Coordinates of C-alpha atoms in Angstrom, one line a residue:
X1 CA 78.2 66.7 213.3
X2 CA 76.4 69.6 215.3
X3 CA 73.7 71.6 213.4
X4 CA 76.0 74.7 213.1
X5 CA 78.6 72.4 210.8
X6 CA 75.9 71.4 208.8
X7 CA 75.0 74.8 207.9
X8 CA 78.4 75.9 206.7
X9 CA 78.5 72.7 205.0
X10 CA 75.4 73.6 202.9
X11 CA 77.2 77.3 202.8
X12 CA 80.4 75.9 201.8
X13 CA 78.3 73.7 198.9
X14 CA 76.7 77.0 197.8
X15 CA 79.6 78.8 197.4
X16 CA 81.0 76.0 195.3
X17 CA 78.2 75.7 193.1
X18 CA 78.3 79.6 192.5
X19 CA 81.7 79.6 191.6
X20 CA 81.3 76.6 189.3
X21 CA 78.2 78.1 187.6
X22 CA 80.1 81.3 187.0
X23 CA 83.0 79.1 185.5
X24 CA 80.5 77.3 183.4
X25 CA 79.1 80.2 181.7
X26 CA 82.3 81.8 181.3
X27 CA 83.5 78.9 179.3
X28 CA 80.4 78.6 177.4
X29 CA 79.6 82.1 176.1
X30 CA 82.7 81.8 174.0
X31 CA 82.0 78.5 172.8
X32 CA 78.7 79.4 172.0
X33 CA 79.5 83.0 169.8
X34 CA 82.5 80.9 168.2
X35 CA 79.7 78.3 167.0
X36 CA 77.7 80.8 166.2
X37 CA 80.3 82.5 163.9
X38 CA 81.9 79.5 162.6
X39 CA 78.3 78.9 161.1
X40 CA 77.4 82.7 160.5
X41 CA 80.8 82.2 157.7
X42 CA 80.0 79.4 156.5
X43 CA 76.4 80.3 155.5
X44 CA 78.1 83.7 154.4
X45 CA 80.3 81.9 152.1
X46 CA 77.5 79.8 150.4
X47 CA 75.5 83.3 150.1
X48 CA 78.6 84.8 148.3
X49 CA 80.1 82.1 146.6
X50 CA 77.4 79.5 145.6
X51 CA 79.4 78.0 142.5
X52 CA 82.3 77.1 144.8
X53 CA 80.8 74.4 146.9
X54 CA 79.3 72.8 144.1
X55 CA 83.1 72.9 142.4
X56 CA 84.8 71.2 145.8
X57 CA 82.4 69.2 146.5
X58 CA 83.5 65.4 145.3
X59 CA 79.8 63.4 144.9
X60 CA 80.2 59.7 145.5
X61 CA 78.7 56.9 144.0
X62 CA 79.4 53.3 145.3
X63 CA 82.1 55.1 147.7
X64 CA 84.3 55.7 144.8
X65 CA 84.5 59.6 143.7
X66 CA 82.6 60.6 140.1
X67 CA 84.3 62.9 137.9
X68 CA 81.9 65.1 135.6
X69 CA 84.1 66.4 133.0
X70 CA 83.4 69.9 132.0
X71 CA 82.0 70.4 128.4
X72 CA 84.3 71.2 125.4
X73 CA 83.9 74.3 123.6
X74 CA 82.2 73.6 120.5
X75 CA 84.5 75.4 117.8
X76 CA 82.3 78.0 115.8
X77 CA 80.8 76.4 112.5
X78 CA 83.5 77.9 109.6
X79 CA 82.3 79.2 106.2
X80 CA 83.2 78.9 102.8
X81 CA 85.0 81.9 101.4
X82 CA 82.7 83.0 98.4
X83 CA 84.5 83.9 95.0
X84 CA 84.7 87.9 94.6
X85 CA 83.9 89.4 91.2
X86 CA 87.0 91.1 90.4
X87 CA 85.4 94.4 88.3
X88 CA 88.5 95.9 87.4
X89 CA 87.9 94.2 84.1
X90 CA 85.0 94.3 81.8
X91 CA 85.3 91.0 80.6
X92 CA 83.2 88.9 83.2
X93 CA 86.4 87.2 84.4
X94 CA 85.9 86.3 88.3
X95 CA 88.8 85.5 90.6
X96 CA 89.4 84.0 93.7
X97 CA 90.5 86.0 96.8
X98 CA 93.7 84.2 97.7
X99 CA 94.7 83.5 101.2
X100 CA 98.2 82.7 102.4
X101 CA 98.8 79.6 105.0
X102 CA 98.2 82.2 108.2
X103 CA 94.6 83.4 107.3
X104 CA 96.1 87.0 106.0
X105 CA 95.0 88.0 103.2
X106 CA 97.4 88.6 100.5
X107 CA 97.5 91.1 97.1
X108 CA 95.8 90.0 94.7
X109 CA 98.3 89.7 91.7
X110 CA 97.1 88.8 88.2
X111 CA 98.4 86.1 85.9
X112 CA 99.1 88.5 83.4
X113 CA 98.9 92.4 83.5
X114 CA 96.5 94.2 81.0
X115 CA 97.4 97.1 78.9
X116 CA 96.0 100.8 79.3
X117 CA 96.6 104.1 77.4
X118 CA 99.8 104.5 78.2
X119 CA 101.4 101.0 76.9
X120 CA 103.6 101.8 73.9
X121 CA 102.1 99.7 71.0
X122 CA 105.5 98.8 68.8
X123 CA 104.8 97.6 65.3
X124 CA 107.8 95.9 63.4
X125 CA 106.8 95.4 59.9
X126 CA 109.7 92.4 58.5
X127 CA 110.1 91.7 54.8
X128 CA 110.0 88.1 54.6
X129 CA 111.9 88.0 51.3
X130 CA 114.9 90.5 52.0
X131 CA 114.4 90.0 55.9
X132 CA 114.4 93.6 56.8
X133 CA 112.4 95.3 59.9
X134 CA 111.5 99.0 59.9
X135 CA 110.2 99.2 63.6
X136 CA 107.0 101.9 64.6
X137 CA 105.6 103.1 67.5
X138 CA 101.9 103.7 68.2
X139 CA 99.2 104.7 70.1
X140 CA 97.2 101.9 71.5
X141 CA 94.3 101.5 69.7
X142 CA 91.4 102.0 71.9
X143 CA 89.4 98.3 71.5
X144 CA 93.1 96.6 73.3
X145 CA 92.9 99.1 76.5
X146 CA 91.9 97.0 79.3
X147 CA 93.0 93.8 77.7
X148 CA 95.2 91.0 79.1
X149 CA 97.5 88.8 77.6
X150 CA 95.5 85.9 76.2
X151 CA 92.5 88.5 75.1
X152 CA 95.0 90.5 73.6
X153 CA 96.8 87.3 72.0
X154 CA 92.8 85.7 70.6
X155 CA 92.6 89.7 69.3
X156 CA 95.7 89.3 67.0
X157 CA 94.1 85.2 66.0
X158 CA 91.3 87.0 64.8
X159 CA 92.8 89.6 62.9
X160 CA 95.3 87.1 61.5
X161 CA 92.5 85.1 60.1
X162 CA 90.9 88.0 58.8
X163 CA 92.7 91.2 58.1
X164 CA 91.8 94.6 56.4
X165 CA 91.7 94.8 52.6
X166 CA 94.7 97.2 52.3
X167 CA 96.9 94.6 54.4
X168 CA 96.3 92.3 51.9
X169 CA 97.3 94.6 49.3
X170 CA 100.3 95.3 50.7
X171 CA 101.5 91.6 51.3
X172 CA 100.5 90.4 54.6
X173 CA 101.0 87.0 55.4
X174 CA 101.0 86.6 59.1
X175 CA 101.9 88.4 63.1
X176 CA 103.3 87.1 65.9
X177 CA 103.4 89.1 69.6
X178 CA 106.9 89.1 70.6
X179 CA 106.2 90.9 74.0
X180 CA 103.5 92.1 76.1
X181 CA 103.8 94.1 79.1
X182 CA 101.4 96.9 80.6
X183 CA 104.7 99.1 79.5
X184 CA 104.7 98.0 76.5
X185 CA 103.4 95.3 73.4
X186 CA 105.3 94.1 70.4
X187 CA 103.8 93.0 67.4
X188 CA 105.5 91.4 64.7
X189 CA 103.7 91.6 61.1
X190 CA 105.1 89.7 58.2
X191 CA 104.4 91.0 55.2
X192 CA 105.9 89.9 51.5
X193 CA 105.7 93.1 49.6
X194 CA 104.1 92.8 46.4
X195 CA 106.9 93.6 43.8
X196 CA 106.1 95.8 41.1
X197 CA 104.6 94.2 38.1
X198 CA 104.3 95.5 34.1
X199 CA 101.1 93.6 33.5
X200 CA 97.5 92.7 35.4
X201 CA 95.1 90.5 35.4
X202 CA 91.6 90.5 36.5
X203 CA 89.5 87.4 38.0
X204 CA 86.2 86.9 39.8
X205 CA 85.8 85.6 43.7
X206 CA 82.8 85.4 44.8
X207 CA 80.9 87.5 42.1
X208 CA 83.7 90.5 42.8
X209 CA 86.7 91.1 40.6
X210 CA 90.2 90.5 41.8
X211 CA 93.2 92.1 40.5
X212 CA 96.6 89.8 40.3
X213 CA 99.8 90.7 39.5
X214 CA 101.3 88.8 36.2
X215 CA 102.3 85.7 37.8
X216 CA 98.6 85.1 38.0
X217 CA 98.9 83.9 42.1
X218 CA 99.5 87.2 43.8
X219 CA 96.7 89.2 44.8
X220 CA 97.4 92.9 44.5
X221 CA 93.5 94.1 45.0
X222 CA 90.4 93.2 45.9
X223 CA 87.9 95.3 44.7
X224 CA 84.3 95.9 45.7
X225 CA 83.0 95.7 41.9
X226 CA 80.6 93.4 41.4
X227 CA 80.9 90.9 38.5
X228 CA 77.3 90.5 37.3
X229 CA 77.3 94.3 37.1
X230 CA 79.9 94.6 34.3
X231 CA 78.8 94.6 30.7
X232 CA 78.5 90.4 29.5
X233 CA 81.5 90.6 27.3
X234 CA 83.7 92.1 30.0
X235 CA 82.2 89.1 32.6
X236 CA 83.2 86.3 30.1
X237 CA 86.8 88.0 30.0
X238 CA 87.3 88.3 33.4
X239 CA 86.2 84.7 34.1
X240 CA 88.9 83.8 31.2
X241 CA 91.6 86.4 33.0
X242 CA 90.9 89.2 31.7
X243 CA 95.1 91.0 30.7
X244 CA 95.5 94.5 31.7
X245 CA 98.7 96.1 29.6
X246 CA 99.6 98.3 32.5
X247 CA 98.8 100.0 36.1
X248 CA 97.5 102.7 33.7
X249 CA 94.9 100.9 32.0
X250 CA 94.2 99.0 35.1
X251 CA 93.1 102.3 37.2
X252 CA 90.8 103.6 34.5
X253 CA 88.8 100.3 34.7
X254 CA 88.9 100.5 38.3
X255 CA 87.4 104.1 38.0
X256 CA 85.3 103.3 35.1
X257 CA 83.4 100.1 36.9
X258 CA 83.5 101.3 40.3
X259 CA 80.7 102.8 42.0

């Protein structure tokens, strides 16, 4: 080989190693930037979205995959419903605020209504010897406004049990309530009229002087007149039944002795 066919040898080697360099670093460059922003994303992404690799990510233990199971939501702690003072009443009576099955909650409807100024108060007065009715309407007295049934019902107990002098005097023996509404309450009061009596007598209760009628069991007054205030003779009569001839006589000792 002469020295000229060396030299284009070398050339021709030169050349080649030119070209391939340019190749190289054409092929490279690319590589290079795509690595570059393969890597630039996936940093990005871990920037962004730091929750999401830990949520992908499967940890291993022993090769096989270990599930951490999210926490339940702890349900709120629920309270007792506390009884309401209903104060539509002035009676102390507390109620409970019932709820229906869904949580709403519903009107609160009394057991039995309670009467006001307006509830017609019907009085039928009934002869229990002829069995005869004469039927009244009233104005509700003031202490039964406000009242429900079962005060209004221990209301009438008590003045059963204890009525008013002149209801005595004119025969009463009992009640009963035959309706109650807020509209409206019935009262049934029994009375067996005295019948008129010719004669009188006169006894003591309780150191007072009580008037009967001639069959000597039927009260017809009870007076306020004190017996150890009467002149002694007229204290040992009335303790012996002291006879009165007539309604006459009867009413001039009444105003006599009565203070």
């Amino acid at each position: 080989m002469t020295v000229g066919g060396v030299n284009r040898h070398f050339y021709g080697m030169g050349v080649s190693m030119k070209l391939l360099k340019s190749i190289s670093l054409f092929v490279l460059y690319p590589l290079c930037m795509l690595g570059l922003g393969f890597y630039a994303g996936v940093e990005t992404s871990h920037f962004f979205y730091p929750g999401e690799q830990e949520e992908n990510s499967s940890p291993f233990s022993g090769g096989l995959p270990v599930v951490t199971p999210k926490p339940k939501d702890v349900p709120e702690q629920e309270t007792e419903p506390v009884p309401v003072t209903d104060d539509r009443l002035d009676y102390g009576v507390v109620m409970d605020e019932p709820e229906n099955p869904d949580g709403e909650a519903e009107e609160v409807s009394f057991t039995a209504e309670t009467l006001c100024v307006d509830t017609e108060y019907v009085l039928e007065e009934t002869d229990v010897l002829y069995h005869t009715v004469v039927e009244t309407i009233w104005r509700l007295p003031d202490k039964y406004v406000g009242m429900n049934r079962d005060q209004f019902l221990k209301a009438m107990e008590v003045y059963e049990s204890f009525p008013p002098l002149s209801e005595l005097e004119r025969g009463f023996v009992g009640l009963e309530v035959l309706a109650f509404s807020r509209e409206r309450v019935v009262v049934q009061m029994n009375y067996k009229y005295v019948q008129p009596s010719s004669s009188f007598y006169l006894a003591a209760y309780d150191n007072k002087v009580v008037v009967y009628l001639e069959d000597k069991r039927t009260v017809y007054i009870e007076t306020e007149i004190q017996l150890d205030s009467l002149p002694f003779e007229i204290q040992e009569s009335i303790m012996d039944m002291m006879w009165i001839e007539n309604e006459e006589k009867l009413y001039d000792f009444l105003e006599n002795y009565s203070s």
